[in-house]
Amino acid sequence: MISIIKKPNTNEEIFSKLNPITSKWFKQKFGSFTDAQRYAILNIEKRENIFITSPTGSGKTLSAFSAILDHLITLSGKNKLENKVYAIYISPLKALTRDIEINLTGPLQEMEKIAGKEFGINLGVRTGDTTQYERQKMLKKPPHILITTPESLALMLSSMKFKELLRGAGWAILDEIHALAENKRGVHLSLSLERLQDISPKMARIGLSATVEPIEDLAHYLVGHGRICKVAQVKFAKKFDLQVISPLPDLIDATYGQMQRAQYKKLHELIDTHKTTLIFTNTRAGTERVVHDLKEMYPSKYIENIGAHHGSLSKRHRVNIETKLKEGKLKTVVCSTSLELGIDIGYIDLVICLGSPKSVARLLQRSGRSGHALHETVKARIVVLDRDDLVECSVLLKNSLARKIDTLHIPTNCLDVLAQQIYGLAVADRWNIKDIYALIKKSYCYQNLAYGDFLEIINYLAGNYGELEERYVFGKIWYDEETGEISKRGSQGRLIYMTNIGTIPDQTGVLVKTGDVAVGTLDENFLERIKKGDIFILGGSTYQFQFSRGMVAQVKAVPGKQPTVPSWYSEMLPLSYDLACSIQLFRRNIEDHFVNKKSKNETLDYIHEYLSVDENACKAIYNYFREQYLYVGLPHNQKMLVEFYQDDTINKKYVVFHSLYGRRVNDVLSRAIGYIIAKLQKRDVEIGIGDNGFYVASEKNIQVLRALEILKKEELGKIMKVAIEKTEVLKRRFRHCAGRALMILRQYKGQKKTVGKQQVSSMILMKAVKRISDDFCILKEARREVLEDLMDIENATKIVKKLKNGSIEVKQVHTTVPSPFALKLVTQGYTDILQMEDKVAFIRRMHKNVLAKIGKKHRLEE
């Protein structure tokens, strides 16, 4: 049950309830409480579950800790402070745990100064970096506030000694809950919280999050199924200064050199007029390039005072950059996505996003890194360099200012995580499976778990499948079917669990070979997204993918062939479905203006008012949409264009689906269409996907419309199950799932298994589990992960239903030059074989051809 808190407490009410020392400190330090604190402190003091959602910099963290610190100070004053853990703070990042320890130590010392004595309140950090010596010290002198990560919490719950320290804990604080809930780390944590609640029945859960939707789902995720949660939705009146900037008034008729000079000139102007700037690039390669180019173009300005920060850099380098930023020694830091969450990096007065952040939640998270203090203005600029980005970012900005947040996807019924946690329960204690099932069902992520799936996991862990033993997957638990009791099996059980826990899979580079000759390496995420016959660039040469075995990909050289998959594909963030729908709606509104013959000025006024963009942006958007409308028509939320385009220069026929639903949805739709065509015509077709649509291409005619009719009649889930069956993505994801479920041990008897050996083992295992059942639990989970978490079959199904019932009209068009909206998608493969200068020139030529075609039928308005 969710209960929205309608009215916050007053300052007077809170001060009257707090310990005099805590009250005095607050009055001296701040004078009053923030909105988040007025909503939270007294509810937390009463040990009520509460979910606090508010913008960055609104005092969420202190609102969570204030009542807990106050309680511990009161106990200290009465000499009733026990040697146990009272509160557990759980963070998605180890860097955040360091910050919290520092940020709590300061207030405690200041309160001790007011009291004139030490309280004896201990803080402790337990993460993967904590040494054995520090862990032993913690057992002898437990921290009253334990700061940890999801993985370390699970380890402690399966350790007899640490588990006793957690027994009877009063509070669990989940920080940045939105960053955990959307992936399997969050699913794993949801079960750890149920295990913690089992030994601490009176424990209250506190969730902290930036603005997120749907709030009810996140609140249910926080507290579990069937529990009451209060929600403090703090609509903090923080000022926002957000703008979309185009360095040039014309984004289609400028050379590459002009674009680059204008972009870096604008970046330099923005950096130079602010004290500290944080730049987000979306990719690691982009981060390095921007740092390099700024140093090259402005050597006197950017030598020692600029830094790069991303996941591929060493921990030491990242911490050094964070420290320098905090100390004010850097004017600019460029990062990929690594500084989105709330690591304390000191004062930032401007955030720049190079290209679209792809979702409202991500833009607000990034922009909130600036103006972090309570009454400061959040200031961010989105710099765009093409017309698709301009439209996308303009609608994104509109939704951000209206707080129209994208819907968060929370994975459910993850059977691999379930297997790992059940093993953890057995390692820690003897259980009856009925009690385990009841405990698991209390988790939001498993409230609808089928008993059959649960029992299959129990039987797998108990070693009841001979086919698995043949592949050296042995039983890990004892299971008495008569009594229903389980317990750990073997002397190595606890060690196996402790050394293989977690949900983040091992990854490494994939060696690419032609025969026995190595030609380079690929990122494994890239390999997931390609299929047999796809062409890509590596080291300046063109190769066609044949097959993979373990961590080796076999290819053949195909000089002169156009790539079908761009090298940057696996790094790009996907457009959120909700934002895509907003752009589609905007397109339809503009089409109404054109159909109803509104004047150019009326339409420009509408664009300006609807999107709050400047004159240059208005004109660019107007011209882009007008060209598309006059050429073949505007696709939107009620009309899908299917564009048949023939490229005579390379003798290839393209069919472009203008399906602006985001890459996750388009991945499903394109694979389903491609699979049906392959069955109809007994041959594979080339597929290219983006956020704005997808295409299928071949040298021969493609029966696309027949495939579309079959898609509308058949069940999409069944088609996709078969379509992904022999793909690289399922092979890789099965390895990930088998690793989480401990079918494949990453570490055993002190030996670490390489990713290559893990992958080989997983391929053999996949054949073994198919002999047991084509729907065996871990294989079933791998399919679910691909279709629901990596892709978006739920929203793809909604689109297919709309196509079937006619609420989305399908309109066919034929072109000899790709339409303006199709141009970027069709030419994405060229980005790896053309120099950027040539690519821009190529697109400009194509655009002039489009204008020439339009000119034969229409006269473009001056």
CSV table of N, CA, C and O in Angstrom, one decimal, residues 529 531 534 564-566 666-667 669-675 677 684-689 694-698 825 828:
chain,number,residue,atom,x,y,z
A,529,ARG,N,25.6,-7.7,-30.8
A,529,ARG,CA,24.6,-7.1,-31.7
A,529,ARG,C,24.8,-7.4,-33.1
A,529,ARG,O,24.1,-6.8,-34.0
A,531,LYS,N,25.2,-10.4,-36.4
A,531,LYS,CA,24.8,-11.7,-36.8
A,531,LYS,C,25.6,-12.2,-38.0
A,531,LYS,O,26.3,-11.3,-38.6
A,534,ASP,N,27.0,-9.9,-41.2
A,534,ASP,CA,27.1,-8.5,-40.9
A,534,ASP,C,28.6,-8.1,-41.3
A,534,ASP,O,29.5,-8.8,-41.0
A,564,THR,N,27.6,-2.8,-42.5
A,564,THR,CA,26.2,-2.8,-42.2
A,564,THR,C,26.0,-2.5,-40.7
A,564,THR,O,24.8,-2.1,-40.3
A,565,VAL,N,27.0,-2.6,-39.9
A,565,VAL,CA,26.9,-2.2,-38.5
A,565,VAL,C,28.0,-1.3,-38.2
A,565,VAL,O,29.2,-1.6,-38.3
A,566,PRO,N,27.7,0.0,-37.8
A,566,PRO,CA,28.8,1.0,-37.5
A,566,PRO,C,29.5,0.6,-36.2
A,566,PRO,O,28.9,0.0,-35.3
A,666,ASN,N,12.9,-1.0,-31.7
A,666,ASN,CA,13.2,-1.3,-33.1
A,666,ASN,C,14.1,-2.6,-33.3
A,666,ASN,O,14.0,-3.2,-34.3
A,667,ASP,N,14.8,-2.9,-32.2
A,667,ASP,CA,15.6,-4.1,-32.2
A,667,ASP,C,14.6,-5.3,-32.4
A,667,ASP,O,14.9,-6.3,-33.1
A,669,LEU,N,11.3,-5.2,-33.4
A,669,LEU,CA,10.6,-5.2,-34.7
A,669,LEU,C,11.4,-5.6,-35.9
A,669,LEU,O,11.0,-6.4,-36.7
A,670,SER,N,12.7,-5.1,-35.9
A,670,SER,CA,13.5,-5.5,-37.1
A,670,SER,C,13.9,-6.9,-37.1
A,670,SER,O,13.9,-7.6,-38.2
A,671,ARG,N,14.2,-7.5,-35.9
A,671,ARG,CA,14.6,-9.0,-35.9
A,671,ARG,C,13.4,-9.8,-36.3
A,671,ARG,O,13.5,-10.8,-37.0
A,672,ALA,N,12.2,-9.4,-35.8
A,672,ALA,CA,11.0,-10.2,-36.2
A,672,ALA,C,10.7,-10.2,-37.7
A,672,ALA,O,10.5,-11.2,-38.3
A,673,ILE,N,10.8,-8.9,-38.3
A,673,ILE,CA,10.6,-8.8,-39.7
A,673,ILE,C,11.6,-9.6,-40.5
A,673,ILE,O,11.4,-10.3,-41.5
A,674,GLY,N,12.9,-9.4,-40.0
A,674,GLY,CA,14.0,-10.1,-40.7
A,674,GLY,C,13.9,-11.6,-40.7
A,674,GLY,O,14.1,-12.3,-41.7
A,675,TYR,N,13.4,-12.1,-39.5
A,675,TYR,CA,13.2,-13.6,-39.4
A,675,TYR,C,12.1,-14.1,-40.3
A,675,TYR,O,12.3,-15.1,-41.0
A,677,ILE,N,11.0,-12.7,-43.1
A,677,ILE,CA,11.5,-12.6,-44.5
A,677,ILE,C,12.4,-13.8,-44.8
A,677,ILE,O,12.4,-14.4,-45.9
A,684,ASP,N,18.9,-14.7,-45.7
A,684,ASP,CA,19.0,-13.6,-44.7
A,684,ASP,C,19.0,-12.3,-45.4
A,684,ASP,O,19.4,-12.2,-46.6
A,685,VAL,N,18.5,-11.3,-44.7
A,685,VAL,CA,18.6,-9.9,-45.2
A,685,VAL,C,19.5,-9.1,-44.3
A,685,VAL,O,19.6,-9.4,-43.1
A,686,GLU,N,20.0,-8.0,-44.8
A,686,GLU,CA,20.8,-7.1,-44.0
A,686,GLU,C,19.8,-6.2,-43.2
A,686,GLU,O,18.8,-5.8,-43.7
A,687,ILE,N,20.1,-6.0,-41.9
A,687,ILE,CA,19.3,-5.2,-41.0
A,687,ILE,C,20.1,-4.0,-40.4
A,687,ILE,O,21.2,-4.3,-39.9
A,688,GLY,N,19.6,-2.9,-40.4
A,688,GLY,CA,20.2,-1.7,-39.7
A,688,GLY,C,19.2,-1.1,-38.8
A,688,GLY,O,18.0,-0.9,-39.2
A,689,ILE,N,19.5,-0.8,-37.6
A,689,ILE,CA,18.6,-0.2,-36.7
A,689,ILE,C,19.1,1.1,-36.0
A,689,ILE,O,20.3,1.3,-35.9
A,694,PHE,N,14.3,1.5,-38.6
A,694,PHE,CA,15.2,0.4,-39.0
A,694,PHE,C,15.0,0.2,-40.5
A,694,PHE,O,14.0,0.6,-41.1
A,695,TYR,N,15.9,-0.5,-41.1
A,695,TYR,CA,15.8,-0.9,-42.5
A,695,TYR,C,16.1,-2.4,-42.6
A,695,TYR,O,16.9,-3.0,-41.9
A,696,VAL,N,15.6,-3.0,-43.7
A,696,VAL,CA,16.0,-4.3,-44.2
A,696,VAL,C,16.5,-4.1,-45.6
A,696,VAL,O,15.9,-3.2,-46.3
A,697,ALA,N,17.6,-4.7,-46.0
A,697,ALA,CA,18.2,-4.5,-47.3
A,697,ALA,C,18.7,-5.8,-47.9
A,697,ALA,O,19.0,-6.7,-47.2
A,698,SER,N,18.7,-5.8,-49.2
A,698,SER,CA,19.1,-7.0,-50.0
A,698,SER,C,19.4,-6.5,-51.4
A,698,SER,O,18.9,-5.5,-51.9
A,825,LEU,N,19.9,7.1,-41.1
A,825,LEU,CA,19.8,5.6,-40.9
A,825,LEU,C,20.4,4.8,-42.0
A,825,LEU,O,21.2,3.9,-41.8
A,828,GLN,N,24.3,5.2,-42.1
A,828,GLN,CA,25.1,5.0,-40.9
A,828,GLN,C,26.3,4.1,-41.1
A,828,GLN,O,27.3,4.2,-40.5
